[in-house]
Short mmCIF file of C-alpha atoms in Angstrom, two decimals:
data_model
loop_
_atom_site.label_atom_id
_atom_site.label_comp_id
_atom_site.label_asym_id
_atom_site.label_seq_id
_atom_site.Cartn_x
_atom_site.Cartn_y
_atom_site.Cartn_z
CA MET A 945 106.70 145.83 91.24
CA LYS A 946 108.95 145.21 88.22
CA ARG A 947 112.23 143.52 89.16
CA ILE A 948 115.37 145.25 87.84
CA THR A 949 118.42 143.07 87.16
CA ILE A 950 121.56 144.49 88.74
CA PHE A 951 124.56 143.78 86.50
CA ASP A 952 127.80 144.51 88.34
CA THR A 953 130.86 145.38 86.27
CA THR A 954 133.13 146.54 89.09
CA LEU A 955 135.63 143.82 88.24
CA ARG A 956 135.68 144.68 84.53
CA ASP A 957 134.74 148.27 83.71
CA GLY A 958 135.42 149.48 87.25
CA GLU A 959 138.90 148.02 87.22
CA GLN A 960 139.68 149.99 84.05
CA ALA A 961 139.94 153.16 86.16
CA PRO A 962 143.57 154.29 86.33
CA GLY A 963 145.21 152.85 89.44
CA ALA A 964 142.32 150.49 90.24
CA SER A 965 143.88 147.21 89.06
CA LEU A 966 143.28 144.19 91.27
CA TYR A 967 145.29 141.04 91.83
CA PRO A 968 143.40 137.83 90.96
CA GLN A 969 142.94 136.95 94.63
CA GLU A 970 141.49 140.40 95.32
CA LYS A 971 139.03 139.94 92.46
CA ILE A 972 137.88 136.68 94.01
CA LEU A 973 137.30 138.35 97.40
CA VAL A 974 135.25 141.11 95.78
CA ALA A 975 133.26 138.59 93.72
CA ARG A 976 132.35 136.67 96.89
CA GLN A 977 131.12 139.88 98.49
CA LEU A 978 129.15 140.84 95.37
CA GLU A 979 127.30 137.53 95.57
CA ARG A 980 126.57 138.17 99.27
CA LEU A 981 125.29 141.61 98.24
CA GLY A 982 122.84 139.93 95.90
CA VAL A 983 123.82 141.24 92.47
CA ASP A 984 122.18 139.30 89.65
CA VAL A 985 125.07 139.35 87.17
CA ILE A 986 128.84 139.60 87.72
CA GLU A 987 131.15 140.65 84.89
CA PRO A 988 134.45 139.50 86.43
CA GLY A 989 136.90 140.80 83.85
CA PHE A 990 138.19 140.82 80.28
CA PRO A 991 139.61 137.28 79.79
CA ILE A 992 141.68 137.98 76.66
CA SER A 993 143.56 140.87 78.29
CA SER A 994 146.09 138.79 80.28
CA PRO A 995 146.72 135.26 81.63
CA GLY A 996 146.07 136.48 85.17
CA GLU A 997 142.78 138.03 84.10
CA PHE A 998 141.74 134.81 82.37
CA ALA A 999 142.57 132.77 85.48
CA ALA A 1000 140.61 135.13 87.75
CA VAL A 1001 137.52 135.02 85.49
CA GLN A 1002 137.80 131.23 85.33
CA GLN A 1003 138.04 130.83 89.11
CA ILE A 1004 135.19 133.26 89.77
CA SER A 1005 133.06 131.38 87.20
CA ARG A 1006 133.63 128.17 89.12
CA MET A 1007 133.02 129.78 92.51
CA VAL A 1008 129.87 131.82 91.89
CA GLN A 1009 126.68 129.78 92.27
CA ARG A 1010 123.74 132.16 92.37
CA ALA A 1011 124.72 135.07 90.14
CA GLU A 1012 125.01 134.84 86.37
CA VAL A 1013 128.60 135.24 85.12
CA CYS A 1014 129.24 137.41 82.08
CA GLY A 1015 132.18 136.84 79.74
CA PHE A 1016 133.30 140.08 78.07
CA ALA A 1017 134.68 140.17 74.51
CA ARG A 1018 135.22 142.44 71.57
CA ALA A 1019 133.50 141.31 68.36
CA ILE A 1020 136.63 139.33 67.54
CA ARG A 1021 136.85 135.53 67.32
CA GLU A 1022 139.88 135.25 69.64
CA ASP A 1023 138.18 137.34 72.32
CA ILE A 1024 135.04 135.22 72.12
CA ASP A 1025 137.01 131.97 72.35
CA SER A 1026 138.81 133.25 75.45
CA ALA A 1027 135.57 134.38 77.12
CA VAL A 1028 133.91 131.05 76.32
CA ARG A 1029 136.76 129.04 77.86
CA ALA A 1030 137.07 131.29 80.94
CA THR A 1031 133.35 131.02 81.80
CA GLN A 1032 132.62 127.45 80.68
CA ASP A 1033 132.32 126.14 84.27
CA ALA A 1034 129.83 128.81 85.40
CA ALA A 1035 126.49 127.60 86.71
CA ARG A 1036 124.82 130.35 84.64
CA ARG A 1037 126.50 132.55 82.08
CA ARG A 1038 126.14 134.99 79.23
CA LEU A 1039 128.58 136.43 76.72
CA HIS A 1040 128.84 140.20 76.28
CA LEU A 1041 130.07 141.33 72.87
CA PHE A 1042 130.71 144.91 71.86
CA ILE A 1043 131.80 146.94 68.84
CA SER A 1044 131.86 150.68 68.19
CA SER A 1045 128.87 152.18 66.40
CA SER A 1046 129.25 155.99 66.45
CA GLN A 1047 130.72 157.66 63.39
CA ILE A 1048 133.54 159.30 65.34
CA HIS A 1049 134.63 155.88 66.65
CA LEU A 1050 134.38 154.29 63.21
CA ASP A 1051 136.40 157.09 61.60
CA PHE A 1052 139.17 157.50 64.15
CA GLN A 1053 139.30 154.31 66.23
CA LEU A 1054 138.28 151.37 64.05
CA ARG A 1055 138.87 153.09 60.69
CA LYS A 1056 136.08 151.01 59.17
CA THR A 1057 132.85 151.74 57.34
CA GLN A 1058 129.40 151.17 58.73
CA ARG A 1059 128.95 148.21 56.37
CA GLU A 1060 132.16 146.59 57.59
CA VAL A 1061 131.27 147.03 61.25
CA LEU A 1062 127.74 145.80 60.68
CA GLN A 1063 129.03 142.61 59.10
CA MET A 1064 131.51 142.07 61.94
CA ALA A 1065 128.70 142.39 64.45
CA ARG A 1066 126.55 139.89 62.56
CA ASP A 1067 129.33 137.36 62.12
CA MET A 1068 130.56 137.44 65.68
CA VAL A 1069 127.13 137.24 67.32
CA ALA A 1070 126.40 134.23 65.11
CA TYR A 1071 129.75 132.71 66.06
CA ALA A 1072 129.18 133.25 69.80
CA LYS A 1073 125.65 131.87 69.63
CA GLN A 1074 126.94 128.35 68.98
CA PHE A 1075 128.51 128.36 72.46
CA VAL A 1076 126.03 130.28 74.63
CA ASP A 1077 122.31 130.96 74.41
CA ARG A 1078 122.36 134.27 76.27
CA ILE A 1079 124.20 136.85 74.17
CA GLU A 1080 124.39 140.49 75.21
CA PHE A 1081 125.42 142.93 72.50
CA SER A 1082 126.62 146.51 72.98
CA PRO A 1083 126.94 149.05 70.15
CA MET A 1084 129.65 151.11 71.86
CA ASP A 1085 128.95 154.86 72.06
CA ALA A 1086 125.30 154.19 71.22
CA SER A 1087 124.22 157.57 72.59
CA ARG A 1088 126.27 159.33 69.90
CA THR A 1089 125.21 156.97 67.11
CA GLY A 1090 122.50 158.12 64.71
CA ASP A 1091 119.11 156.47 65.14
CA GLU A 1092 119.10 154.91 61.67
CA PHE A 1093 122.41 153.05 61.95
CA LEU A 1094 121.83 152.17 65.61
CA CYS A 1095 118.51 150.52 64.76
CA GLU A 1096 120.05 148.75 61.78
CA MET A 1097 122.84 147.30 63.92
CA VAL A 1098 120.51 146.22 66.74
CA GLU A 1099 118.17 144.58 64.25
CA ALA A 1100 121.05 142.70 62.65
CA VAL A 1101 122.38 141.24 65.91
CA ILE A 1102 118.89 140.26 67.06
CA GLU A 1103 118.50 138.32 63.79
CA GLU A 1104 121.75 136.50 64.58
CA GLY A 1105 120.64 135.52 68.08
CA ALA A 1106 121.41 138.36 70.51
CA THR A 1107 119.01 138.17 73.46
CA ILE A 1108 120.01 141.26 75.48
CA ILE A 1109 120.64 144.65 73.90
CA ASN A 1110 122.78 147.09 75.86
CA LEU A 1111 122.70 150.71 74.71
CA PRO A 1112 125.70 152.31 76.43
CA ASP A 1113 126.26 155.99 77.09
CA THR A 1114 129.97 155.28 76.76
CA VAL A 1115 131.25 158.81 77.28
CA GLY A 1116 128.51 160.10 79.61
CA TYR A 1117 127.14 162.48 76.98
CA SER A 1118 123.38 161.91 77.14
CA LEU A 1119 120.76 163.83 79.03
CA PRO A 1120 118.10 161.70 80.75
CA ALA A 1121 115.34 162.57 78.29
CA GLU A 1122 117.60 161.77 75.33
CA TYR A 1123 118.83 158.49 76.80
CA GLY A 1124 115.33 157.30 77.67
CA ALA A 1125 114.06 158.24 74.20
CA MET A 1126 116.80 156.17 72.58
CA PHE A 1127 115.49 153.03 74.31
CA ALA A 1128 111.93 153.86 73.34
CA LYS A 1129 112.90 154.34 69.67
CA VAL A 1130 114.91 151.12 69.42
CA ARG A 1131 112.19 149.06 71.05
CA LYS A 1132 109.57 150.54 68.72
CA LEU A 1133 111.44 150.68 65.40
CA VAL A 1134 113.60 147.53 65.42
CA ARG A 1135 112.10 144.31 64.09
CA GLY A 1136 112.21 141.81 66.94
CA GLY A 1137 112.93 144.63 69.36
CA ASP A 1138 110.02 143.58 71.55
CA LYS A 1139 111.41 140.04 71.89
CA VAL A 1140 114.69 140.89 73.66
CA GLU A 1141 115.76 142.37 77.00
CA TYR A 1142 117.39 145.77 77.33
CA SER A 1143 120.28 146.93 79.47
CA ALA A 1144 121.57 150.40 80.39
CA HIS A 1145 125.26 151.19 80.81
CA CYS A 1146 125.96 154.79 81.79
CA HIS A 1147 129.12 156.73 82.51
CA ASN A 1148 129.14 159.69 84.84
CA ASP A 1149 131.06 162.39 82.95
CA LEU A 1150 128.23 164.91 83.46
CA GLY A 1151 127.10 163.45 86.77
CA LEU A 1152 124.00 161.94 85.14
CA ALA A 1153 124.72 158.20 85.23
CA VAL A 1154 122.07 157.35 87.83
CA ALA A 1155 119.49 159.71 86.31
CA ASN A 1156 120.13 158.28 82.84
CA SER A 1157 119.82 154.72 84.13
CA LEU A 1158 116.46 155.51 85.71
CA ALA A 1159 115.35 157.12 82.43
CA ALA A 1160 116.29 153.91 80.61
CA ILE A 1161 114.25 151.87 83.10
CA GLU A 1162 111.25 154.12 82.50
CA ASN A 1163 111.59 153.33 78.80
CA GLY A 1164 111.86 149.56 79.00
CA ALA A 1165 115.34 148.64 80.28
CA THR A 1166 115.23 145.81 82.81
CA HIS A 1167 119.00 145.46 83.34
CA VAL A 1168 121.27 148.21 84.68
CA GLU A 1169 125.06 147.92 84.61
CA VAL A 1170 126.70 149.42 87.68
CA THR A 1171 129.90 149.50 89.72
CA VAL A 1172 130.45 149.68 93.47
CA ASN A 1173 131.30 153.25 94.52
CA GLY A 1174 130.73 154.27 90.89
CA VAL A 1175 134.33 153.36 89.99
CA GLY A 1176 135.32 153.22 86.35
CA GLU A 1177 137.06 155.05 83.56
CA ARG A 1178 137.27 158.84 83.85
CA THR A 1179 134.52 159.85 86.30
CA GLY A 1180 133.20 156.32 86.60
CA ASN A 1181 130.02 154.36 86.00
CA CYS A 1182 126.52 154.37 87.41
CA SER A 1183 126.98 153.82 91.14
CA LEU A 1184 125.45 150.58 92.41
CA GLU A 1185 124.64 151.95 95.86
CA GLU A 1186 123.11 155.17 94.51
CA LEU A 1187 120.88 153.42 91.96
CA VAL A 1188 119.81 150.67 94.38
CA MET A 1189 118.93 153.12 97.15
CA ALA A 1190 117.11 155.43 94.74
CA ILE A 1191 114.98 152.44 93.81
CA ALA A 1192 114.63 151.28 97.43
CA THR A 1193 113.67 154.76 98.62
CA ARG A 1194 111.41 155.76 95.72
CA GLY A 1195 110.39 152.31 94.52
CA ASP A 1196 106.70 152.95 95.10
CA ALA A 1197 106.79 155.96 92.79
CA LEU A 1198 108.89 154.12 90.21
CA GLY A 1199 107.09 150.79 90.42
CA ILE A 1200 110.37 148.85 90.52
CA GLU A 1201 112.56 146.91 92.94
CA THR A 1202 115.87 145.03 93.09
CA GLY A 1203 117.10 141.92 94.84
CA ILE A 1204 120.03 143.65 96.52
CA ARG A 1205 120.61 142.97 100.23
CA THR A 1206 121.03 146.57 101.29
CA GLU A 1207 122.58 145.61 104.65
CA GLU A 1208 125.68 144.50 102.70
CA ILE A 1209 126.14 147.81 100.85
CA TYR A 1210 128.52 149.48 103.29
CA GLU A 1211 130.82 146.48 103.69
CA THR A 1212 130.94 146.01 99.91
CA SER A 1213 131.81 149.67 99.42
CA ARG A 1214 134.61 149.56 101.98
CA LEU A 1215 136.03 146.34 100.53
CA VAL A 1216 136.21 147.76 97.00
CA SER A 1217 137.70 151.00 98.31
CA ARG A 1218 140.42 149.08 100.17
CA MET A 1219 141.18 146.64 97.36
CA MET A 1220 141.45 149.40 94.73
CA ASN A 1221 143.08 151.94 97.06
CA PHE A 1222 140.37 154.40 95.99
CA PRO A 1223 139.23 156.70 98.81
CA ILE A 1224 135.53 157.51 99.00
CA ALA A 1225 134.63 161.19 98.75
CA PHE A 1226 133.24 162.65 101.98
CA ASN A 1227 130.04 163.75 100.23
CA LYS A 1228 129.55 160.52 98.23
CA PRO A 1229 125.86 159.58 98.45
CA ILE A 1230 125.02 156.55 100.59
CA VAL A 1231 128.57 155.50 101.59
CA GLY A 1232 130.47 158.79 101.98
CA ARG A 1233 131.67 159.90 105.40
CA ASN A 1234 129.20 162.80 105.50
CA ALA A 1235 126.23 160.94 103.99
CA PHE A 1236 124.60 160.42 107.40
CA GLN A 1237 126.48 162.91 109.56
CA HIS A 1238 125.26 166.33 110.54
CA GLU A 1239 126.96 169.39 112.03
CA SER A 1240 124.17 171.97 111.82
CA GLY A 1241 122.56 172.51 115.20
CA ILE A 1242 119.09 172.78 113.64
CA HIS A 1243 119.51 169.46 111.86
CA GLN A 1244 121.07 167.78 114.90
CA ASP A 1245 118.20 168.83 117.14
CA GLY A 1246 115.67 167.42 114.67
CA LEU A 1247 117.59 164.18 114.22
CA LEU A 1248 117.88 163.55 117.96
CA LYS A 1249 114.10 163.91 118.20
CA ASN A 1250 113.27 161.92 115.05
CA ARG A 1251 115.80 160.67 112.52
CA LYS A 1252 113.37 161.10 109.62
CA THR A 1253 113.34 164.87 110.02
CA TYR A 1254 116.56 165.14 108.01
CA GLU A 1255 117.32 161.62 106.74
CA ILE A 1256 115.37 159.89 103.97
CA MET A 1257 117.17 156.57 104.47
CA ASP A 1258 118.10 154.57 107.56
CA PRO A 1259 121.89 154.08 107.51
CA ALA A 1260 121.59 151.00 109.73
CA LYS A 1261 119.69 149.21 106.94
CA MET A 1262 122.76 149.62 104.71
CA GLY A 1263 125.22 148.50 107.35
CA VAL A 1264 126.52 152.05 107.88
CA PRO A 1265 127.85 152.20 111.47
CA ARG A 1266 128.55 155.92 111.77
CA SER A 1267 127.25 158.28 114.40
CA MET A 1268 124.95 160.90 112.91
CA ILE A 1269 126.31 163.75 115.05
CA VAL A 1270 129.53 165.55 114.15
CA LEU A 1271 130.48 168.46 116.37
CA GLY A 1272 131.58 171.76 114.83
CA LYS A 1273 130.95 175.46 115.09
CA HIS A 1274 127.38 175.02 113.81
CA SER A 1275 126.43 172.48 116.50
CA GLY A 1276 124.04 173.22 119.34
CA ARG A 1277 123.75 172.33 123.02
CA HIS A 1278 121.54 169.32 122.35
CA ALA A 1279 124.19 167.70 120.15
CA LEU A 1280 126.97 168.51 122.63
CA LYS A 1281 125.01 166.92 125.46
CA HIS A 1282 124.35 163.85 123.30
CA ARG A 1283 128.04 163.47 122.48
CA MET A 1284 129.02 163.68 126.15
CA SER A 1285 126.48 161.01 127.02
CA GLN A 1286 128.40 158.63 124.75
CA TYR A 1287 131.29 158.92 127.21
CA GLY A 1288 129.00 158.54 130.21
CA ALA A 1289 129.36 162.22 131.20
CA LYS A 1290 126.39 164.00 132.76
CA LEU A 1291 126.59 167.79 132.86
CA SER A 1292 124.47 170.19 134.85
CA ASP A 1293 122.73 172.95 132.92
CA ALA A 1294 125.37 175.42 134.12
CA GLY A 1295 128.21 173.01 133.24
CA LEU A 1296 126.75 172.37 129.78
CA ASP A 1297 126.45 176.10 129.20
CA THR A 1298 130.11 176.65 130.17
CA VAL A 1299 131.37 173.82 127.97
CA TYR A 1300 129.16 174.96 125.10
CA HIS A 1301 130.63 178.48 125.03
CA GLN A 1302 134.20 177.17 125.35
CA PHE A 1303 133.53 174.66 122.60
CA LYS A 1304 132.19 177.34 120.25
CA ALA A 1305 135.27 179.49 120.80
CA LEU A 1306 137.56 176.51 120.18
CA ALA A 1307 135.66 175.50 117.01
CA ASP A 1308 135.98 179.04 115.61
CA ALA A 1309 139.70 179.09 116.37
CA ARG A 1310 140.66 175.59 115.21
CA LYS A 1311 137.93 174.62 112.71
CA HIS A 1312 138.39 170.94 113.73
CA VAL A 1313 137.68 169.86 117.34
CA SER A 1314 138.89 166.41 118.34
CA ASP A 1315 137.38 164.16 121.01
CA GLU A 1316 140.44 164.85 123.14
CA ASP A 1317 139.80 168.62 122.95
CA LEU A 1318 136.17 168.16 123.87
CA LEU A 1319 136.86 165.91 126.82
CA ALA A 1320 139.45 168.38 128.13
CA LEU A 1321 136.74 171.05 128.21
CA VAL A 1322 134.37 168.77 130.10
CA ASP A 1323 137.07 167.73 132.56
CA GLY A 1324 137.45 171.42 133.46
CA VAL A 1325 133.89 171.73 134.75
CA ILE A 1326 133.32 168.40 136.51
CA ASP A 1327 135.09 166.50 139.26
CA GLY A 1328 137.38 163.79 137.94
CA ASN A 1329 137.81 162.67 134.34
CA VAL A 1330 135.14 161.81 131.79
CA SER A 1331 137.12 159.12 130.01
CA ARG A 1332 138.61 156.23 131.90
CA PHE A 1333 141.82 155.88 129.86
CA ALA A 1334 144.24 158.56 128.65
CA LEU A 1335 147.37 158.37 126.50
CA VAL A 1336 150.37 159.60 128.49
CA ASP A 1337 153.24 158.66 126.17
CA LEU A 1338 153.85 156.97 122.85
CA ASP A 1339 157.10 155.80 121.29
CA ILE A 1340 157.73 153.90 118.06
CA SER A 1341 160.96 152.10 117.19
CA LYS A 1342 162.13 149.88 114.35
CA THR A 1343 163.65 146.42 114.69
CA ALA A 1344 166.45 144.93 112.61
CA ASP A 1345 163.92 143.01 110.52
CA SER A 1346 161.92 146.21 109.82
CA LYS A 1347 159.13 145.45 112.29
CA ARG A 1348 157.70 148.28 114.39
CA VAL A 1349 157.61 148.25 118.18
CA ALA A 1350 155.13 150.52 119.96
CA ARG A 1351 155.49 151.43 123.63
CA VAL A 1352 152.59 153.28 125.19
CA ALA A 1353 151.92 154.60 128.66
CA ILE A 1354 148.21 154.59 129.54
CA ARG A 1355 146.65 156.30 132.55
CA ASP A 1356 143.70 154.49 134.11
CA ASN A 1357 141.82 157.38 135.73
CA GLU A 1358 139.56 155.01 137.64
CA ALA A 1359 142.47 153.19 139.30
CA ASP A 1360 144.73 156.29 139.31
CA THR A 1361 147.61 154.32 137.78
CA VAL A 1362 149.91 154.67 134.77
CA THR A 1363 150.95 151.43 133.07
CA SER A 1364 153.26 150.81 130.13
CA TYR A 1365 152.49 148.35 127.35
CA SER A 1366 154.39 147.29 124.24
CA GLU A 1367 153.55 145.43 121.05
CA THR A 1368 155.24 144.54 117.78
CA GLY A 1369 153.61 144.79 114.37
CA ASP A 1370 154.39 144.87 110.67
CA GLY A 1371 153.57 148.58 110.71
CA PRO A 1372 153.25 151.33 113.33
CA VAL A 1373 149.44 151.36 113.39
CA GLU A 1374 149.24 147.61 114.05
CA ALA A 1375 151.82 147.95 116.83
CA VAL A 1376 150.14 150.92 118.51
CA VAL A 1377 146.66 149.42 118.39
CA GLY A 1378 147.97 146.14 119.79
CA ALA A 1379 149.66 147.92 122.68
CA ILE A 1380 146.58 149.97 123.61
CA LYS A 1381 144.33 146.91 123.44
CA GLN A 1382 146.30 145.40 126.32
CA ALA A 1383 145.04 148.16 128.60
CA MET A 1384 141.37 147.54 127.83
CA PRO A 1385 139.23 145.56 130.30
CA MET A 1386 137.27 143.94 127.45
CA SER A 1387 137.80 142.62 123.95
CA ILE A 1388 137.63 145.45 121.39
CA THR A 1389 138.02 144.91 117.64
CA PHE A 1390 139.66 147.51 115.41
CA ALA A 1391 137.21 147.75 112.49
CA ASP A 1392 138.09 150.73 110.29
CA LEU A 1393 140.52 153.62 109.89
CA GLU A 1394 140.28 156.84 107.89
CA LEU A 1395 143.27 159.18 107.64
CA HIS A 1396 143.04 162.70 106.26
CA SER A 1397 145.25 165.77 106.05
CA LEU A 1398 143.66 168.91 107.47
CA SER A 1399 145.89 171.25 105.48
CA SER A 1400 148.16 171.33 102.44
CA THR A 1401 151.30 172.60 104.19
CA GLU A 1402 154.21 170.63 105.62
CA ARG A 1403 152.88 171.44 109.13
CA ALA A 1404 149.52 169.85 108.38
CA ASN A 1405 147.67 168.07 111.16
CA GLY A 1406 146.48 164.56 110.41
CA GLU A 1407 142.95 163.58 111.35
CA ALA A 1408 142.30 159.93 112.15
CA ALA A 1409 138.82 158.47 112.49
CA VAL A 1410 138.76 154.98 113.99
CA THR A 1411 135.77 152.66 114.27
CA VAL A 1412 135.81 149.79 116.76
CA VAL A 1413 133.39 146.99 117.57
CA CYS A 1414 132.62 145.77 121.08
CA GLU A 1415 129.87 143.33 122.01
CA GLY A 1416 128.30 143.82 118.58
CA GLU A 1417 128.10 147.62 118.88
CA THR A 1418 130.23 150.11 116.94
CA TYR A 1419 131.98 153.19 118.34
CA ARG A 1420 133.87 155.88 116.47
CA GLY A 1421 136.62 158.14 117.78
CA VAL A 1422 138.48 161.03 116.18
CA GLY A 1423 142.07 162.12 116.89
CA ILE A 1424 144.06 165.07 115.51
CA ASP A 1425 147.81 165.50 115.69
CA GLU A 1426 150.79 166.53 113.55
CA ASP A 1427 152.04 162.98 114.12
CA VAL A 1428 149.55 160.80 112.23
CA ILE A 1429 150.38 157.72 114.32
CA GLU A 1430 149.61 159.65 117.47
CA ALA A 1431 146.36 160.81 115.84
CA VAL A 1432 145.46 157.15 115.26
CA ALA A 1433 146.32 156.29 118.86
CA LYS A 1434 144.12 159.10 120.18
CA ALA A 1435 141.23 158.15 117.89
CA PHE A 1436 141.44 154.48 118.84
CA LEU A 1437 141.58 155.27 122.55
CA SER A 1438 138.61 157.63 122.18
CA ALA A 1439 136.54 154.90 120.56
CA CYS A 1440 137.64 152.44 123.26
CA ASN A 1441 136.59 154.87 126.00
CA GLN A 1442 133.13 155.09 124.47
CA ALA A 1443 132.89 151.30 124.39
CA VAL A 1444 134.00 151.07 128.03
CA ALA A 1445 131.48 153.73 129.08
CA ALA A 1446 128.68 151.96 127.24
CA GLN A 1447 129.53 148.62 128.82
CA ASN A 1448 129.73 150.19 132.28
CA ALA A 1449 126.33 151.80 131.77
CA GLN A 1450 124.87 148.51 130.57
CA ASN A 1451 126.35 146.63 133.53
CA GLY A 1452 124.97 149.28 135.86
CA ASP A 1453 121.50 148.92 134.36
CA THR A 1454 121.72 145.15 134.65
CA LYS A 1455 122.79 145.37 138.30
CA ALA A 1456 119.96 147.78 139.09
CA GLU A 1457 117.45 145.40 137.49
CA LYS A 1458 118.79 142.51 139.58
CA ASP A 1459 118.69 144.57 142.79
CA ALA A 1460 115.12 145.58 142.00
#
């Protein structure tokens, strides 16, 4: 299996996406996680762009031990000097120089001739070579550069000491066959082209970044430049998680592998999403909310019998904690029964049939069915309550120093009591979660929150999805309400009830084993 080098540019090209800027300390947190993920190269920023950027690149260079650090620079002496200084303490490093090569860029951006640009590329690669052995060179907009000039430029920089040639599809214009052919031509036609490494850098304007990167690999590229969640300018870059899992899933057919620790993918994705305040699309491959969730009854039935019937990857191997079953109007009895078992509810065949028909009618009427709605249906056909705890009342107030105070009343259906709890937090969610935690008989950790509007009107319901961790297991609850804080409270309590039910079932099994 040929090993593909994963070059992560989340902190440089990814951060160039509008609104994605990171503070230096946030960059450092992401860099630490990227090293845990196992990327081979980290491009931590553009040192010349600002003092804060320089400081972040410098600190990351000192911190990172395993991954190679890449200093990014235009083919300008000042840029190179800045990149050299910022990365000088790195255990392993390379410099990445770039200059435009397509005629449209030369005419309207640089306003220089091909001869002038060619000489700049030569001079600056030679200048950088005195500081660093590993020099990566990118002819920007290579995919729209004619073959003759592209080969001439690549040949020139190889003569001056470039060791890695990156052929970027800067504006996401190439088709896979075209992009792959460009690598094949350069490798064949350029003198010394067989003595250097090749890297692919693809943008996703036509949704082809991953496909183009794989085409480059098939034609000799051994480095691929990616970003977490595919973030980047315009529609973004080649997505790290998509490329890595394509290789992991179809590696035998492709004859390639990476060194990425796939179990860190989900946590890395969530961290970058939080730091950049970039939500992840529901249908985003690998890390999107719907990537491993199923509403169709046919699919749910197959999945409950054997996950591989409708999933080509195991989400657990990527650290994805989500339940595969989402209930909606397309769901079947098998999925409904499975969901109820997560709350410890056992329904007779007649009871399941009654709940199933009521659920279908509710799903048609409301489109979105919350856990609270579902449990109310079940409570109507069994004795007692399915869930142990229920939210009776919720009130939020503000203190003089702008803190939030949450007061909740929680019914314990097992003890038949209603108890009030209060907690203070910097925001209403922190306060509410802290108050509800006091009612729980075990330690439960709030792990993740997703908030979404279910409509575009001023009367829109908010949907909250909360993930909690208890005894190493994850549980996910969903709440819907016009008051988004109440939706969060309902979702958190739903997840807590699942954790309590699971622990009770486990304790019951343990007791039965001891009695036996």
